[in-house]
XYZ file of N, CA and C in Angstrom:
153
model
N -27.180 32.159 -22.309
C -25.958 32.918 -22.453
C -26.088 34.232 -21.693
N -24.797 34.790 -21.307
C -25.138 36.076 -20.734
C -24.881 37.264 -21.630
N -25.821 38.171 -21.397
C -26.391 39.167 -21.824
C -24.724 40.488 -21.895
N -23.768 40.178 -22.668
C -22.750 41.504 -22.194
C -22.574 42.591 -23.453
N -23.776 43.141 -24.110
C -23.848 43.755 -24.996
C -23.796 45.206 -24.495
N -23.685 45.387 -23.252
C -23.424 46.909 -22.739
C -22.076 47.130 -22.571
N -21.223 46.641 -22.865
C -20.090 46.352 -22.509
C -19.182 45.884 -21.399
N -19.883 45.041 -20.243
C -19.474 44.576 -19.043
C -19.123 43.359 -19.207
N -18.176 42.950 -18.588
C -17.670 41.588 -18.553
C -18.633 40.911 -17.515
N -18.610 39.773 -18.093
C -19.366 38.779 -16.907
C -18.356 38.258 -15.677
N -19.627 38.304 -14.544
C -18.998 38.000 -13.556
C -18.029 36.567 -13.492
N -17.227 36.353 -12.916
C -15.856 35.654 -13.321
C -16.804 34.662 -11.696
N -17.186 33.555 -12.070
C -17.485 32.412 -11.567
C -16.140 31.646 -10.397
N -16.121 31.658 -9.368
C -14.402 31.009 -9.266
C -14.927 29.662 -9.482
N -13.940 28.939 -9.419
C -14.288 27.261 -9.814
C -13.205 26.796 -8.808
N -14.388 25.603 -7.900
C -13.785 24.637 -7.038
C -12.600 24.243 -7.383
N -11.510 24.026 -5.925
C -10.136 23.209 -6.589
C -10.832 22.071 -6.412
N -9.884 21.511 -7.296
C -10.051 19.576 -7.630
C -8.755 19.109 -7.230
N -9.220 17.804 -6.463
C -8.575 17.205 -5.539
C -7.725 15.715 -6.122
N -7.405 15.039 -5.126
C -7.020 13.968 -5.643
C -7.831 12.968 -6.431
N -9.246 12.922 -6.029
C -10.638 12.231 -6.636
C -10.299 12.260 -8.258
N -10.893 13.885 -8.604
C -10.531 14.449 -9.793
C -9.569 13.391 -10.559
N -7.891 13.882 -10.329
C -6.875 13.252 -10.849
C -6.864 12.404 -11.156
N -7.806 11.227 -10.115
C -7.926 9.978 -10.540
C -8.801 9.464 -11.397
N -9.543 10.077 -11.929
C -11.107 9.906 -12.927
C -10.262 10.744 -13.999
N -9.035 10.454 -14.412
C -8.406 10.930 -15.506
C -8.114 9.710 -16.394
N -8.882 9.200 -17.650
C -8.564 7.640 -18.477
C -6.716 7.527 -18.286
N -6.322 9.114 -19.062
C -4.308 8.641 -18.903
C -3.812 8.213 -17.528
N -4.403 8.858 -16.760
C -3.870 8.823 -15.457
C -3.864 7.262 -15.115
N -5.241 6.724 -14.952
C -5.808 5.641 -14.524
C -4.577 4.278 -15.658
N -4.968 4.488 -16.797
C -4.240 3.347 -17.973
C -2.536 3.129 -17.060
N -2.083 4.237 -17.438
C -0.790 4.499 -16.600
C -0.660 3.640 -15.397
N -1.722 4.016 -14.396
C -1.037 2.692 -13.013
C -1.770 1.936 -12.725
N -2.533 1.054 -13.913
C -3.007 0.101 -14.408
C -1.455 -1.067 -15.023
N -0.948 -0.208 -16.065
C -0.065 -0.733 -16.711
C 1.467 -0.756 -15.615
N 1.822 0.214 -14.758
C 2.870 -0.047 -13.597
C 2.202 -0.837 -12.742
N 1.009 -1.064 -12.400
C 0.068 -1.629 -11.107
C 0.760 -3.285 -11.789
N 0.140 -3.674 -13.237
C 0.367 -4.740 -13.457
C 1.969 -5.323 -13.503
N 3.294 -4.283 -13.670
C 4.063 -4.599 -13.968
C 5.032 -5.488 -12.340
N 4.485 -4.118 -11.834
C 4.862 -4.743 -10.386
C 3.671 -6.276 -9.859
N 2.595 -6.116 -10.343
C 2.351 -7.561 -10.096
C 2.830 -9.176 -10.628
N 2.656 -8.350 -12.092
C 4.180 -10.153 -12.561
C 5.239 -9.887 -12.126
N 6.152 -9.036 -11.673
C 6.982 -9.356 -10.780
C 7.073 -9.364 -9.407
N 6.192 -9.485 -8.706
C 5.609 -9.937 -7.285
C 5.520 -11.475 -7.909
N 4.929 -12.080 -8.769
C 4.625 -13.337 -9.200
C 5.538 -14.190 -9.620
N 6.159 -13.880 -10.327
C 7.687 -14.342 -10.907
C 8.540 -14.648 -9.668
N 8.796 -13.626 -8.851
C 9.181 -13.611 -7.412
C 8.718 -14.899 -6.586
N 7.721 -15.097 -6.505
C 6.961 -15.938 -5.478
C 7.214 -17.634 -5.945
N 7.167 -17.562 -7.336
C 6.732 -18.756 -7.872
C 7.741 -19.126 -9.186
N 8.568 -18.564 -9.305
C 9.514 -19.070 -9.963
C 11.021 -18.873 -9.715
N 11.521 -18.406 -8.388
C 13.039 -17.979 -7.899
C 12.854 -19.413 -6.459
C-alpha cells in the first residue's frame, strides 16, 4: 500500500485505453452476439432449406 500519512495524495497512475479486444472479453457483451449471431443463423437456415 502506499504510504500517504503526510498528507499527499498518491500519484494518479493513468491507465491504458481499452480497445475493441477489451469490449469483447466482456461475458454480456459476448452472450448477446452469441444469442443475435444464432438468431440470424436459423434464419439463414430456414431460408436455405425450407422456402
Amino acid at each position: 500500500m502506499v504510504d500517504t500519512s503526510r498528507g499527499e495524495a498518491p500519484a494518479h497512475i493513468a491507465e491504458e485505453p481499452r480497445g475493441c479486444l477489451f469490449a469483447l472479453s466482456q461475458p454480456p457483451l459476448m452472450i448477446f452476439l452469441t444469442v443475435v449471431g444464432g438468431l440470424l443463423l436459423m434464419a439463414a437456415l430456414h431460408d436455405l432449406f425450407m422456402l
